[in-house]
Amino acid sequence: KNEVEQSPQNLTAQEGEFITINCSYSVGISALHWLQQHPGGGIVSLFMLSSGKKKHGRLIATINIQEKHSSLHITASHPRDSAVYICAVRSDVIQGAQKLVFGQGTRLTINP
Amino acid sequence: NAGVMQNPRHLVRRRGQEARLRCSPMKGHSHVYWYRQLPEEGLKFMVYLQKENIIDESGMPKERFSAEFPKEGPSILRIQQVVRGDSAAYFCASSPAERGGYTFGSGTRLTVV
């Protein structure tokens, strides 16, 4: 079982829909990152969370430390939001605490 | 304030050649991380370096791969005698401290022919 699990793996929605991507992890963490990657593109860091909730524009990220779960929400989705969204954790337990351990990513497609 | 700079963006090497990938961290960042993304796979940790020190290389293949982060200049990921299976995107990230935020570079896409 992977230490970081994301769901769904693929998500297709219509423009304007509210999007939720989930991330569950099995180890104690010091921080959780949400990343965005466009096809053939680089990686953009969207959020780094250790507790609570953060908001940036139409993006909202939440984390529940007790339940070892985080969600990324996109409100009023737009075709330009189409990308792969990756959850990554920095663990105090996994050997080499400074490295990130990644989920497999969620491929999001927003149709106009 | 330039971000993390990686070069080249694309690199083509024949089997058996050497590949050298460069990463200049953000100004003020002293921690560098290398990650590899194989085709259709997720990102995997390779190595974590601070200036002149390898801190964690638990994700590095035992042979042909090496990394350095000298006192002056960029961090280098070196792959000797490349094979087709080394074809991947290699991403570098930097942070200002162990618990600092990460900034990723645009990656180097290595193709071995």
JSON list of N, CA and C in Angstrom, two decimals, chain B residues 35-75:
[
{"chain": "B", "resi": 35, "resn": "TYR", "atom": "N", "xyz": [14.26, 14.83, -7.93]},
{"chain": "B", "resi": 35, "resn": "TYR", "atom": "CA", "xyz": [13.20, 13.85, -8.07]},
{"chain": "B", "resi": 35, "resn": "TYR", "atom": "C", "xyz": [13.15, 13.38, -9.51]},
{"chain": "B", "resi": 36, "resn": "ARG", "atom": "N", "xyz": [12.72, 12.14, -9.70]},
{"chain": "B", "resi": 36, "resn": "ARG", "atom": "CA", "xyz": [12.60, 11.59, -11.05]},
{"chain": "B", "resi": 36, "resn": "ARG", "atom": "C", "xyz": [11.15, 11.19, -11.31]},
{"chain": "B", "resi": 37, "resn": "GLN", "atom": "N", "xyz": [10.70, 11.46, -12.52]},
{"chain": "B", "resi": 37, "resn": "GLN", "atom": "CA", "xyz": [9.36, 11.08, -12.93]},
{"chain": "B", "resi": 37, "resn": "GLN", "atom": "C", "xyz": [9.48, 10.23, -14.18]},
{"chain": "B", "resi": 38, "resn": "LEU", "atom": "N", "xyz": [9.35, 8.92, -14.01]},
{"chain": "B", "resi": 38, "resn": "LEU", "atom": "CA", "xyz": [9.38, 8.02, -15.16]},
{"chain": "B", "resi": 38, "resn": "LEU", "atom": "C", "xyz": [8.08, 8.15, -15.94]},
{"chain": "B", "resi": 39, "resn": "PRO", "atom": "N", "xyz": [8.10, 7.82, -17.23]},
{"chain": "B", "resi": 39, "resn": "PRO", "atom": "CA", "xyz": [6.88, 7.96, -18.04]},
{"chain": "B", "resi": 39, "resn": "PRO", "atom": "C", "xyz": [5.69, 7.24, -17.41]},
{"chain": "B", "resi": 40, "resn": "GLU", "atom": "N", "xyz": [4.60, 7.93, -17.30]},
{"chain": "B", "resi": 40, "resn": "GLU", "atom": "CA", "xyz": [3.34, 7.40, -16.74]},
{"chain": "B", "resi": 40, "resn": "GLU", "atom": "C", "xyz": [3.48, 6.94, -15.30]},
{"chain": "B", "resi": 41, "resn": "GLU", "atom": "N", "xyz": [4.48, 7.44, -14.59]},
{"chain": "B", "resi": 41, "resn": "GLU", "atom": "CA", "xyz": [4.62, 7.10, -13.18]},
{"chain": "B", "resi": 41, "resn": "GLU", "atom": "C", "xyz": [4.67, 8.36, -12.33]},
{"chain": "B", "resi": 42, "resn": "GLY", "atom": "N", "xyz": [4.55, 8.17, -11.04]},
{"chain": "B", "resi": 42, "resn": "GLY", "atom": "CA", "xyz": [4.62, 9.31, -10.14]},
{"chain": "B", "resi": 42, "resn": "GLY", "atom": "C", "xyz": [6.05, 9.74, -9.88]},
{"chain": "B", "resi": 43, "resn": "LEU", "atom": "N", "xyz": [6.18, 10.85, -9.16]},
{"chain": "B", "resi": 43, "resn": "LEU", "atom": "CA", "xyz": [7.48, 11.38, -8.80]},
{"chain": "B", "resi": 43, "resn": "LEU", "atom": "C", "xyz": [8.11, 10.55, -7.68]},
{"chain": "B", "resi": 44, "resn": "LYS", "atom": "N", "xyz": [9.41, 10.35, -7.80]},
{"chain": "B", "resi": 44, "resn": "LYS", "atom": "CA", "xyz": [10.13, 9.59, -6.77]},
{"chain": "B", "resi": 44, "resn": "LYS", "atom": "C", "xyz": [11.37, 10.38, -6.33]},
{"chain": "B", "resi": 45, "resn": "PHE", "atom": "N", "xyz": [11.59, 10.39, -5.05]},
{"chain": "B", "resi": 45, "resn": "PHE", "atom": "CA", "xyz": [12.75, 11.06, -4.47]},
{"chain": "B", "resi": 45, "resn": "PHE", "atom": "C", "xyz": [14.05, 10.37, -4.92]},
{"chain": "B", "resi": 46, "resn": "MET", "atom": "N", "xyz": [15.05, 11.19, -5.20]},
{"chain": "B", "resi": 46, "resn": "MET", "atom": "CA", "xyz": [16.37, 10.62, -5.51]},
{"chain": "B", "resi": 46, "resn": "MET", "atom": "C", "xyz": [17.39, 11.00, -4.44]},
{"chain": "B", "resi": 47, "resn": "VAL", "atom": "N", "xyz": [17.59, 12.31, -4.26]},
{"chain": "B", "resi": 47, "resn": "VAL", "atom": "CA", "xyz": [18.67, 12.74, -3.38]},
{"chain": "B", "resi": 47, "resn": "VAL", "atom": "C", "xyz": [18.38, 14.11, -2.81]},
{"chain": "B", "resi": 48, "resn": "TYR", "atom": "N", "xyz": [18.90, 14.34, -1.59]},
{"chain": "B", "resi": 48, "resn": "TYR", "atom": "CA", "xyz": [18.75, 15.63, -0.91]},
{"chain": "B", "resi": 48, "resn": "TYR", "atom": "C", "xyz": [20.15, 16.10, -0.54]},
{"chain": "B", "resi": 49, "resn": "LEU", "atom": "N", "xyz": [20.46, 17.34, -0.95]},
{"chain": "B", "resi": 49, "resn": "LEU", "atom": "CA", "xyz": [21.80, 17.87, -0.72]},
{"chain": "B", "resi": 49, "resn": "LEU", "atom": "C", "xyz": [21.73, 19.25, -0.07]},
{"chain": "B", "resi": 50, "resn": "GLN", "atom": "N", "xyz": [22.72, 19.52, 0.73]},
{"chain": "B", "resi": 50, "resn": "GLN", "atom": "CA", "xyz": [23.01, 20.89, 1.14]},
{"chain": "B", "resi": 50, "resn": "GLN", "atom": "C", "xyz": [24.39, 21.22, 0.57]},
{"chain": "B", "resi": 51, "resn": "LYS", "atom": "N", "xyz": [24.79, 22.45, 0.69]},
{"chain": "B", "resi": 51, "resn": "LYS", "atom": "CA", "xyz": [26.07, 22.87, 0.10]},
{"chain": "B", "resi": 51, "resn": "LYS", "atom": "C", "xyz": [27.18, 21.93, 0.55]},
{"chain": "B", "resi": 52, "resn": "GLU", "atom": "N", "xyz": [27.81, 21.29, -0.42]},
{"chain": "B", "resi": 52, "resn": "GLU", "atom": "CA", "xyz": [28.97, 20.42, -0.22]},
{"chain": "B", "resi": 52, "resn": "GLU", "atom": "C", "xyz": [28.66, 19.14, 0.56]},
{"chain": "B", "resi": 53, "resn": "ASN", "atom": "N", "xyz": [27.39, 18.85, 0.80]},
{"chain": "B", "resi": 53, "resn": "ASN", "atom": "CA", "xyz": [27.03, 17.65, 1.56]},
{"chain": "B", "resi": 53, "resn": "ASN", "atom": "C", "xyz": [25.85, 16.93, 0.92]},
{"chain": "B", "resi": 54, "resn": "ILE", "atom": "N", "xyz": [25.97, 15.62, 0.85]},
{"chain": "B", "resi": 54, "resn": "ILE", "atom": "CA", "xyz": [24.82, 14.79, 0.50]},
{"chain": "B", "resi": 54, "resn": "ILE", "atom": "C", "xyz": [24.17, 14.36, 1.81]},
{"chain": "B", "resi": 55, "resn": "ILE", "atom": "N", "xyz": [22.93, 14.74, 2.01]},
{"chain": "B", "resi": 55, "resn": "ILE", "atom": "CA", "xyz": [22.25, 14.46, 3.27]},
{"chain": "B", "resi": 55, "resn": "ILE", "atom": "C", "xyz": [21.50, 13.12, 3.20]},
{"chain": "B", "resi": 56, "resn": "ASP", "atom": "N", "xyz": [20.86, 12.87, 2.09]},
{"chain": "B", "resi": 56, "resn": "ASP", "atom": "CA", "xyz": [20.04, 11.65, 1.96]},
{"chain": "B", "resi": 56, "resn": "ASP", "atom": "C", "xyz": [20.07, 11.25, 0.50]},
{"chain": "B", "resi": 57, "resn": "GLU", "atom": "N", "xyz": [20.65, 10.11, 0.21]},
{"chain": "B", "resi": 57, "resn": "GLU", "atom": "CA", "xyz": [20.68, 9.62, -1.17]},
{"chain": "B", "resi": 57, "resn": "GLU", "atom": "C", "xyz": [19.99, 8.28, -1.28]},
{"chain": "B", "resi": 58, "resn": "SER", "atom": "N", "xyz": [19.01, 8.06, -0.41]},
{"chain": "B", "resi": 58, "resn": "SER", "atom": "CA", "xyz": [18.35, 6.76, -0.36]},
{"chain": "B", "resi": 58, "resn": "SER", "atom": "C", "xyz": [17.56, 6.42, -1.63]},
{"chain": "B", "resi": 59, "resn": "GLY", "atom": "N", "xyz": [17.26, 7.41, -2.45]},
{"chain": "B", "resi": 59, "resn": "GLY", "atom": "CA", "xyz": [16.51, 7.15, -3.67]},
{"chain": "B", "resi": 59, "resn": "GLY", "atom": "C", "xyz": [17.37, 7.05, -4.92]},
{"chain": "B", "resi": 60, "resn": "MET", "atom": "N", "xyz": [18.65, 7.16, -4.76]},
{"chain": "B", "resi": 60, "resn": "MET", "atom": "CA", "xyz": [19.56, 7.11, -5.92]},
{"chain": "B", "resi": 60, "resn": "MET", "atom": "C", "xyz": [19.86, 5.67, -6.30]},
{"chain": "B", "resi": 61, "resn": "PRO", "atom": "N", "xyz": [19.78, 5.35, -7.58]},
{"chain": "B", "resi": 61, "resn": "PRO", "atom": "CA", "xyz": [20.28, 4.03, -8.00]},
{"chain": "B", "resi": 61, "resn": "PRO", "atom": "C", "xyz": [21.73, 3.87, -7.57]},
{"chain": "B", "resi": 62, "resn": "LYS", "atom": "N", "xyz": [22.08, 2.63, -7.25]},
{"chain": "B", "resi": 62, "resn": "LYS", "atom": "CA", "xyz": [23.41, 2.39, -6.66]},
{"chain": "B", "resi": 62, "resn": "LYS", "atom": "C", "xyz": [24.54, 2.63, -7.64]},
{"chain": "B", "resi": 63, "resn": "GLU", "atom": "N", "xyz": [24.27, 2.44, -8.91]},
{"chain": "B", "resi": 63, "resn": "GLU", "atom": "CA", "xyz": [25.33, 2.58, -9.91]},
{"chain": "B", "resi": 63, "resn": "GLU", "atom": "C", "xyz": [24.97, 3.66, -10.91]},
{"chain": "B", "resi": 64, "resn": "ARG", "atom": "N", "xyz": [25.95, 4.27, -11.46]},
{"chain": "B", "resi": 64, "resn": "ARG", "atom": "CA", "xyz": [25.90, 5.22, -12.60]},
{"chain": "B", "resi": 64, "resn": "ARG", "atom": "C", "xyz": [25.36, 6.59, -12.22]},
{"chain": "B", "resi": 65, "resn": "PHE", "atom": "N", "xyz": [24.69, 6.73, -11.12]},
{"chain": "B", "resi": 65, "resn": "PHE", "atom": "CA", "xyz": [24.10, 8.02, -10.73]},
{"chain": "B", "resi": 65, "resn": "PHE", "atom": "C", "xyz": [24.93, 8.66, -9.61]},
{"chain": "B", "resi": 66, "resn": "SER", "atom": "N", "xyz": [25.15, 9.97, -9.74]},
{"chain": "B", "resi": 66, "resn": "SER", "atom": "CA", "xyz": [25.81, 10.71, -8.66]},
{"chain": "B", "resi": 66, "resn": "SER", "atom": "C", "xyz": [25.27, 12.13, -8.65]},
{"chain": "B", "resi": 67, "resn": "ALA", "atom": "N", "xyz": [25.40, 12.78, -7.52]},
{"chain": "B", "resi": 67, "resn": "ALA", "atom": "CA", "xyz": [24.93, 14.15, -7.40]},
{"chain": "B", "resi": 67, "resn": "ALA", "atom": "C", "xyz": [25.90, 14.93, -6.54]},
{"chain": "B", "resi": 68, "resn": "GLU", "atom": "N", "xyz": [25.97, 16.23, -6.83]},
{"chain": "B", "resi": 68, "resn": "GLU", "atom": "CA", "xyz": [26.80, 17.10, -6.03]},
{"chain": "B", "resi": 68, "resn": "GLU", "atom": "C", "xyz": [26.17, 18.48, -5.96]},
{"chain": "B", "resi": 69, "resn": "PHE", "atom": "N", "xyz": [26.55, 19.21, -4.93]},
{"chain": "B", "resi": 69, "resn": "PHE", "atom": "CA", "xyz": [26.11, 20.59, -4.77]},
{"chain": "B", "resi": 69, "resn": "PHE", "atom": "C", "xyz": [27.31, 21.34, -4.21]},
{"chain": "B", "resi": 70, "resn": "PRO", "atom": "N", "xyz": [28.17, 21.84, -5.10]},
{"chain": "B", "resi": 70, "resn": "PRO", "atom": "CA", "xyz": [29.42, 22.44, -4.64]},
{"chain": "B", "resi": 70, "resn": "PRO", "atom": "C", "xyz": [29.19, 23.78, -3.96]},
{"chain": "B", "resi": 71, "resn": "LYS", "atom": "N", "xyz": [30.25, 24.25, -3.33]},
{"chain": "B", "resi": 71, "resn": "LYS", "atom": "CA", "xyz": [30.17, 25.52, -2.62]},
{"chain": "B", "resi": 71, "resn": "LYS", "atom": "C", "xyz": [29.78, 26.64, -3.57]},
{"chain": "B", "resi": 72, "resn": "GLU", "atom": "N", "xyz": [30.33, 26.61, -4.77]},
{"chain": "B", "resi": 72, "resn": "GLU", "atom": "CA", "xyz": [29.99, 27.59, -5.79]},
{"chain": "B", "resi": 72, "resn": "GLU", "atom": "C", "xyz": [29.38, 26.87, -6.99]},
{"chain": "B", "resi": 73, "resn": "GLY", "atom": "N", "xyz": [28.33, 27.44, -7.54]},
{"chain": "B", "resi": 73, "resn": "GLY", "atom": "CA", "xyz": [27.75, 26.86, -8.74]},
{"chain": "B", "resi": 73, "resn": "GLY", "atom": "C", "xyz": [26.53, 26.00, -8.47]},
{"chain": "B", "resi": 74, "resn": "PRO", "atom": "N", "xyz": [25.97, 25.48, -9.55]},
{"chain": "B", "resi": 74, "resn": "PRO", "atom": "CA", "xyz": [24.71, 24.75, -9.42]},
{"chain": "B", "resi": 74, "resn": "PRO", "atom": "C", "xyz": [24.91, 23.34, -8.88]},
{"chain": "B", "resi": 75, "resn": "SER", "atom": "N", "xyz": [23.81, 22.72, -8.50]},
{"chain": "B", "resi": 75, "resn": "SER", "atom": "CA", "xyz": [23.83, 21.30, -8.19]},
{"chain": "B", "resi": 75, "resn": "SER", "atom": "C", "xyz": [23.82, 20.52, -9.51]}
]
